[in-house]
């Protein structure tokens, strides 16, 4: 089994341009689009993405869980919508919920036979998670999830140089 950590790459870029089997969306519980990377993904994917979310997931998706749709007009074949926690100080299960986003997204990717998955910095935007803690939790969850899935390679695509530095440090 190849080393899980070596199958994670942190890069600076725009997630919507990734040519991978699936990009992961930092979605909200409604799965109806929003701001930040969610808005960028829906704009790039076209209206079919929202239509599929409404049709397949009328109840949305609880925090910490994930749901898959097609990629529509994206280069990626699929979108895995994961709902990160809003930061409320760290005492309300935020770390477990953030880790679950990565764990559940990888489980869905594996079930669907996908091999390349690109993630954003979930909860690091309007949801307010401290970046260094989010990076530590996210990378640890990715390492753990990849250990049992040697066929999957993960990329974390960071929008800013600051976040790239923080995630690259956490990856080590
Ligand atoms: P959340 O609500 O989970 O905090 P946001 O979308 O507000 O999600 O932010 C998550 C991260 O995604 C932030 O670091 C933000 O800068 C980043 N981001 C926004 N647009 C893009 C994009 N096109 N590609 C990659 N990352 C992006």
PDB file of C-alpha atoms and ligand atoms in Angstrom:
ATOM      1  CA  UNK A   1       0.000   0.000   0.000  1.00  0.00           C
ATOM      2  CA  UNK A   2       1.535   3.303  -1.027  1.00  0.00           C
ATOM      3  CA  UNK A   3       2.053   5.908   1.649  1.00  0.00           C
ATOM      4  CA  UNK A   4      -1.140   7.888   2.162  1.00  0.00           C
ATOM      5  CA  UNK A   5       0.605  11.188   2.800  1.00  0.00           C
ATOM      6  CA  UNK A   6       2.471  10.943  -0.505  1.00  0.00           C
ATOM      7  CA  UNK A   7      -0.898  10.754  -2.295  1.00  0.00           C
ATOM      8  CA  UNK A   8      -1.898  14.218  -1.065  1.00  0.00           C
ATOM      9  CA  UNK A   9      -0.794  17.330  -2.881  1.00  0.00           C
ATOM     10  CA  UNK A  10      -1.459  20.939  -1.865  1.00  0.00           C
ATOM     11  CA  UNK A  11      -1.544  23.432  -4.715  1.00  0.00           C
ATOM     12  CA  UNK A  12      -2.610  27.008  -5.258  1.00  0.00           C
ATOM     13  CA  UNK A  13      -5.360  27.380  -7.823  1.00  0.00           C
ATOM     14  CA  UNK A  14      -8.989  27.560  -8.793  1.00  0.00           C
ATOM     15  CA  UNK A  15     -10.887  24.400  -7.879  1.00  0.00           C
ATOM     16  CA  UNK A  16     -13.422  24.905 -10.665  1.00  0.00           C
ATOM     17  CA  UNK A  17     -10.691  24.336 -13.280  1.00  0.00           C
ATOM     18  CA  UNK A  18      -9.468  21.011 -11.898  1.00  0.00           C
ATOM     19  CA  UNK A  19      -9.481  18.078 -14.335  1.00  0.00           C
ATOM     20  CA  UNK A  20     -10.136  15.326 -11.834  1.00  0.00           C
ATOM     21  CA  UNK A  21     -12.751  12.642 -11.308  1.00  0.00           C
ATOM     22  CA  UNK A  22     -14.442  14.773  -8.640  1.00  0.00           C
ATOM     23  CA  UNK A  23     -14.107  18.156  -7.044  1.00  0.00           C
ATOM     24  CA  UNK A  24     -15.476  18.586  -3.548  1.00  0.00           C
ATOM     25  CA  UNK A  25     -17.740  21.556  -2.923  1.00  0.00           C
ATOM     26  CA  UNK A  26     -17.742  23.416   0.393  1.00  0.00           C
ATOM     27  CA  UNK A  27     -21.524  23.452   0.321  1.00  0.00           C
ATOM     28  CA  UNK A  28     -24.159  24.542   2.832  1.00  0.00           C
ATOM     29  CA  UNK A  29     -26.941  22.378   4.217  1.00  0.00           C
ATOM     30  CA  UNK A  30     -29.449  23.511   1.618  1.00  0.00           C
ATOM     31  CA  UNK A  31     -27.338  22.335  -1.339  1.00  0.00           C
ATOM     32  CA  UNK A  32     -28.781  25.249  -3.281  1.00  0.00           C
ATOM     33  CA  UNK A  33     -25.584  27.124  -4.105  1.00  0.00           C
ATOM     34  CA  UNK A  34     -24.180  30.061  -2.216  1.00  0.00           C
ATOM     35  CA  UNK A  35     -21.122  32.281  -2.078  1.00  0.00           C
ATOM     36  CA  UNK A  36     -17.416  31.525  -2.103  1.00  0.00           C
ATOM     37  CA  UNK A  37     -16.265  28.334  -3.763  1.00  0.00           C
ATOM     38  CA  UNK A  38     -19.864  27.006  -3.798  1.00  0.00           C
ATOM     39  CA  UNK A  39     -20.991  29.931  -5.947  1.00  0.00           C
ATOM     40  CA  UNK A  40     -17.952  29.572  -8.207  1.00  0.00           C
ATOM     41  CA  UNK A  41     -18.666  25.859  -8.722  1.00  0.00           C
ATOM     42  CA  UNK A  42     -22.338  26.455  -9.546  1.00  0.00           C
ATOM     43  CA  UNK A  43     -21.450  29.233 -11.997  1.00  0.00           C
ATOM     44  CA  UNK A  44     -18.851  27.076 -13.745  1.00  0.00           C
ATOM     45  CA  UNK A  45     -21.049  23.947 -13.771  1.00  0.00           C
ATOM     46  CA  UNK A  46     -24.116  25.732 -15.167  1.00  0.00           C
ATOM     47  CA  UNK A  47     -27.762  25.508 -14.070  1.00  0.00           C
ATOM     48  CA  UNK A  48     -27.910  21.733 -14.453  1.00  0.00           C
ATOM     49  CA  UNK A  49     -25.972  21.361 -11.211  1.00  0.00           C
ATOM     50  CA  UNK A  50     -28.570  23.191  -9.138  1.00  0.00           C
ATOM     51  CA  UNK A  51     -31.371  21.299 -10.886  1.00  0.00           C
ATOM     52  CA  UNK A  52     -29.730  17.978 -10.009  1.00  0.00           C
ATOM     53  CA  UNK A  53     -29.214  19.015  -6.384  1.00  0.00           C
ATOM     54  CA  UNK A  54     -32.889  19.956  -6.056  1.00  0.00           C
ATOM     55  CA  UNK A  55     -34.076  16.795  -7.775  1.00  0.00           C
ATOM     56  CA  UNK A  56     -31.875  14.270  -5.966  1.00  0.00           C
ATOM     57  CA  UNK A  57     -31.434  15.924  -2.589  1.00  0.00           C
ATOM     58  CA  UNK A  58     -34.619  17.849  -1.773  1.00  0.00           C
ATOM     59  CA  UNK A  59     -33.743  17.798   1.926  1.00  0.00           C
ATOM     60  CA  UNK A  60     -30.209  19.072   1.380  1.00  0.00           C
ATOM     61  CA  UNK A  61     -27.355  17.558   3.373  1.00  0.00           C
ATOM     62  CA  UNK A  62     -26.551  17.705   7.101  1.00  0.00           C
ATOM     63  CA  UNK A  63     -23.314  19.252   8.329  1.00  0.00           C
ATOM     64  CA  UNK A  64     -20.429  16.781   8.206  1.00  0.00           C
ATOM     65  CA  UNK A  65     -22.001  14.665   5.462  1.00  0.00           C
ATOM     66  CA  UNK A  66     -21.556  14.643   1.684  1.00  0.00           C
ATOM     67  CA  UNK A  67     -23.631  13.996  -1.466  1.00  0.00           C
ATOM     68  CA  UNK A  68     -22.551  13.373  -5.066  1.00  0.00           C
ATOM     69  CA  UNK A  69     -23.824  14.875  -8.320  1.00  0.00           C
ATOM     70  CA  UNK A  70     -22.575  15.058 -11.873  1.00  0.00           C
ATOM     71  CA  UNK A  71     -20.060  17.702 -12.892  1.00  0.00           C
ATOM     72  CA  UNK A  72     -22.220  19.172 -15.689  1.00  0.00           C
ATOM     73  CA  UNK A  73     -20.159  21.834 -17.514  1.00  0.00           C
ATOM     74  CA  UNK A  74     -17.113  21.403 -15.259  1.00  0.00           C
ATOM     75  CA  UNK A  75     -13.959  19.616 -16.369  1.00  0.00           C
ATOM     76  CA  UNK A  76     -14.476  17.364 -13.332  1.00  0.00           C
ATOM     77  CA  UNK A  77     -16.826  14.406 -13.907  1.00  0.00           C
ATOM     78  CA  UNK A  78     -18.500  14.706 -10.502  1.00  0.00           C
ATOM     79  CA  UNK A  79     -19.058  17.133  -7.671  1.00  0.00           C
ATOM     80  CA  UNK A  80     -19.092  15.813  -4.115  1.00  0.00           C
ATOM     81  CA  UNK A  81     -20.932  18.366  -1.973  1.00  0.00           C
ATOM     82  CA  UNK A  82     -19.633  18.334   1.608  1.00  0.00           C
ATOM     83  CA  UNK A  83     -21.094  20.585   4.294  1.00  0.00           C
ATOM     84  CA  UNK A  84     -18.458  21.971   6.638  1.00  0.00           C
ATOM     85  CA  UNK A  85     -19.219  23.282  10.128  1.00  0.00           C
ATOM     86  CA  UNK A  86     -19.576  26.943  11.007  1.00  0.00           C
ATOM     87  CA  UNK A  87     -16.836  27.792  13.523  1.00  0.00           C
ATOM     88  CA  UNK A  88     -18.413  28.510  16.929  1.00  0.00           C
ATOM     89  CA  UNK A  89     -15.275  28.551  19.036  1.00  0.00           C
ATOM     90  CA  UNK A  90     -14.238  24.913  18.750  1.00  0.00           C
ATOM     91  CA  UNK A  91     -16.346  23.448  21.565  1.00  0.00           C
ATOM     92  CA  UNK A  92     -19.278  22.340  19.459  1.00  0.00           C
ATOM     93  CA  UNK A  93     -17.863  19.386  17.606  1.00  0.00           C
ATOM     94  CA  UNK A  94     -16.436  21.440  14.766  1.00  0.00           C
ATOM     95  CA  UNK A  95     -13.293  19.320  14.370  1.00  0.00           C
ATOM     96  CA  UNK A  96     -15.254  16.073  14.166  1.00  0.00           C
ATOM     97  CA  UNK A  97     -17.646  17.552  11.623  1.00  0.00           C
ATOM     98  CA  UNK A  98     -14.832  18.987   9.513  1.00  0.00           C
ATOM     99  CA  UNK A  99     -12.971  15.658   9.559  1.00  0.00           C
ATOM    100  CA  UNK A 100     -16.229  13.905   8.599  1.00  0.00           C
ATOM    101  CA  UNK A 101     -16.499  16.030   5.461  1.00  0.00           C
ATOM    102  CA  UNK A 102     -13.192  14.646   4.224  1.00  0.00           C
ATOM    103  CA  UNK A 103     -13.882  11.094   5.421  1.00  0.00           C
ATOM    104  CA  UNK A 104     -17.352  10.987   3.876  1.00  0.00           C
ATOM    105  CA  UNK A 105     -16.242  12.595   0.605  1.00  0.00           C
ATOM    106  CA  UNK A 106     -13.494   9.962   0.256  1.00  0.00           C
ATOM    107  CA  UNK A 107     -15.958   7.169   1.060  1.00  0.00           C
ATOM    108  CA  UNK A 108     -18.327   8.379  -1.671  1.00  0.00           C
ATOM    109  CA  UNK A 109     -15.423   8.696  -4.115  1.00  0.00           C
ATOM    110  CA  UNK A 110     -14.333   5.129  -3.360  1.00  0.00           C
ATOM    111  CA  UNK A 111     -17.881   3.772  -3.708  1.00  0.00           C
ATOM    112  CA  UNK A 112     -18.150   5.494  -7.063  1.00  0.00           C
ATOM    113  CA  UNK A 113     -14.834   4.113  -8.298  1.00  0.00           C
ATOM    114  CA  UNK A 114     -13.173   7.532  -8.487  1.00  0.00           C
ATOM    115  CA  UNK A 115      -9.397   7.930  -8.268  1.00  0.00           C
ATOM    116  CA  UNK A 116      -8.627  11.638  -8.292  1.00  0.00           C
ATOM    117  CA  UNK A 117     -10.414  14.012  -5.939  1.00  0.00           C
ATOM    118  CA  UNK A 118      -9.727  17.724  -5.410  1.00  0.00           C
ATOM    119  CA  UNK A 119     -10.804  19.512  -2.226  1.00  0.00           C
ATOM    120  CA  UNK A 120     -11.092  23.170  -1.202  1.00  0.00           C
ATOM    121  CA  UNK A 121     -10.259  24.493   2.261  1.00  0.00           C
ATOM    122  CA  UNK A 122     -13.691  23.562   3.660  1.00  0.00           C
ATOM    123  CA  UNK A 123     -14.986  25.974   6.345  1.00  0.00           C
ATOM    124  CA  UNK A 124     -12.012  28.347   5.856  1.00  0.00           C
ATOM    125  CA  UNK A 125     -14.085  31.073   4.200  1.00  0.00           C
ATOM    126  CA  UNK A 126     -17.299  32.559   5.552  1.00  0.00           C
ATOM    127  CA  UNK A 127     -17.652  29.648   7.987  1.00  0.00           C
ATOM    128  CA  UNK A 128     -14.713  31.140   9.873  1.00  0.00           C
ATOM    129  CA  UNK A 129     -12.647  28.108  10.896  1.00  0.00           C
ATOM    130  CA  UNK A 130      -9.136  29.122  12.059  1.00  0.00           C
ATOM    131  CA  UNK A 131      -6.914  28.211   9.150  1.00  0.00           C
ATOM    132  CA  UNK A 132      -4.131  26.403  11.008  1.00  0.00           C
ATOM    133  CA  UNK A 133      -6.587  24.209  12.918  1.00  0.00           C
ATOM    134  CA  UNK A 134      -8.651  23.503   9.815  1.00  0.00           C
ATOM    135  CA  UNK A 135      -5.519  22.483   7.920  1.00  0.00           C
ATOM    136  CA  UNK A 136      -4.413  20.120  10.689  1.00  0.00           C
ATOM    137  CA  UNK A 137      -7.839  18.457  10.974  1.00  0.00           C
ATOM    138  CA  UNK A 138      -8.390  18.289   7.201  1.00  0.00           C
ATOM    139  CA  UNK A 139      -4.988  16.801   6.379  1.00  0.00           C
ATOM    140  CA  UNK A 140      -5.229  14.271   9.231  1.00  0.00           C
ATOM    141  CA  UNK A 141      -8.643  13.122   7.985  1.00  0.00           C
ATOM    142  CA  UNK A 142      -7.349  12.841   4.424  1.00  0.00           C
ATOM    143  CA  UNK A 143      -4.328  10.786   5.515  1.00  0.00           C
ATOM    144  CA  UNK A 144      -6.537   8.455   7.512  1.00  0.00           C
ATOM    145  CA  UNK A 145      -9.085   8.084   4.725  1.00  0.00           C
ATOM    146  CA  UNK A 146      -6.438   7.424   2.081  1.00  0.00           C
ATOM    147  CA  UNK A 147      -4.686   4.763   4.130  1.00  0.00           C
ATOM    148  CA  UNK A 148      -7.409   2.238   3.324  1.00  0.00           C
ATOM    149  CA  UNK A 149      -7.887   3.486  -0.254  1.00  0.00           C
ATOM    150  CA  UNK A 150      -4.567   3.161  -2.097  1.00  0.00           C
ATOM    151  CA  UNK A 151      -6.227   3.845  -5.455  1.00  0.00           C
ATOM    152  CA  UNK A 152      -7.204   7.424  -4.597  1.00  0.00           C
ATOM    153  CA  UNK A 153      -5.086  10.551  -4.977  1.00  0.00           C
ATOM    154  CA  UNK A 154      -6.186  13.791  -3.315  1.00  0.00           C
ATOM    155  CA  UNK A 155      -5.363  17.385  -4.114  1.00  0.00           C
ATOM    156  CA  UNK A 156      -6.158  20.309  -1.876  1.00  0.00           C
ATOM    157  CA  UNK A 157      -6.609  23.395  -4.024  1.00  0.00           C
ATOM    158  CA  UNK A 158      -6.052  26.616  -2.111  1.00  0.00           C
ATOM    159  CA  UNK A 159      -7.180  29.969  -3.377  1.00  0.00           C
ATOM    160  CA  UNK A 160      -4.539  32.055  -1.567  1.00  0.00           C
ATOM    161  CA  UNK A 161      -0.812  31.854  -0.956  1.00  0.00           C
ATOM    162  CA  UNK A 162      -1.507  32.149   2.788  1.00  0.00           C
ATOM    163  CA  UNK A 163      -3.757  29.070   2.834  1.00  0.00           C
ATOM    164  CA  UNK A 164      -1.386  27.134   0.616  1.00  0.00           C
ATOM    165  CA  UNK A 165       1.375  27.768   3.164  1.00  0.00           C
ATOM    166  CA  UNK A 166      -0.782  26.669   6.076  1.00  0.00           C
ATOM    167  CA  UNK A 167      -1.971  23.468   4.357  1.00  0.00           C
ATOM    168  CA  UNK A 168       1.499  22.630   3.037  1.00  0.00           C
ATOM    169  CA  UNK A 169       2.858  22.975   6.592  1.00  0.00           C
ATOM    170  CA  UNK A 170       0.155  20.653   7.923  1.00  0.00           C
ATOM    171  CA  UNK A 171       1.009  18.104   5.228  1.00  0.00           C
ATOM    172  CA  UNK A 172       4.653  18.341   6.263  1.00  0.00           C
TER     173      UNK A 172
HETATM  174  P1  LIG B   1     -17.072  27.852   3.770  1.00  0.00           P
HETATM  175  O1  LIG B   1     -18.482  28.385   3.760  1.00  0.00           O
HETATM  176  O2  LIG B   1     -17.015  26.343   3.936  1.00  0.00           O
HETATM  177  O3  LIG B   1     -16.178  28.596   4.713  1.00  0.00           O
HETATM  178  P2  LIG B   1     -16.100  29.340   1.430  1.00  0.00           P
HETATM  179  O4  LIG B   1     -16.457  29.068   0.014  1.00  0.00           O
HETATM  180  O5  LIG B   1     -16.530  30.620   2.025  1.00  0.00           O
HETATM  181  O6  LIG B   1     -16.582  28.055   2.262  1.00  0.00           O
HETATM  182  O7  LIG B   1     -14.526  29.249   1.573  1.00  0.00           O
HETATM  183  C1  LIG B   1     -13.797  28.058   1.526  1.00  0.00           C
HETATM  184  C2  LIG B   1     -12.459  28.337   0.886  1.00  0.00           C
HETATM  185  O8  LIG B   1     -12.585  28.280  -0.529  1.00  0.00           O
HETATM  186  C3  LIG B   1     -11.886  29.720   1.199  1.00  0.00           C
HETATM  187  O9  LIG B   1     -10.527  29.566   1.529  1.00  0.00           O
HETATM  188  C4  LIG B   1     -12.028  30.454  -0.137  1.00  0.00           C
HETATM  189  O10 LIG B   1     -11.006  31.413  -0.306  1.00  0.00           O
HETATM  190  C5  LIG B   1     -11.850  29.333  -1.098  1.00  0.00           C
HETATM  191  N1  LIG B   1     -12.300  29.544  -2.482  1.00  0.00           N
HETATM  192  C6  LIG B   1     -13.199  30.419  -2.981  1.00  0.00           C
HETATM  193  N2  LIG B   1     -13.308  30.273  -4.312  1.00  0.00           N
HETATM  194  C7  LIG B   1     -12.464  29.255  -4.668  1.00  0.00           C
HETATM  195  C8  LIG B   1     -12.102  28.609  -5.894  1.00  0.00           C
HETATM  196  N3  LIG B   1     -12.654  28.970  -7.057  1.00  0.00           N
HETATM  197  N4  LIG B   1     -11.165  27.605  -5.848  1.00  0.00           N
HETATM  198  C9  LIG B   1     -10.627  27.209  -4.682  1.00  0.00           C
HETATM  199  N5  LIG B   1     -10.919  27.776  -3.499  1.00  0.00           N
HETATM  200  C10 LIG B   1     -11.821  28.781  -3.495  1.00  0.00           C
END
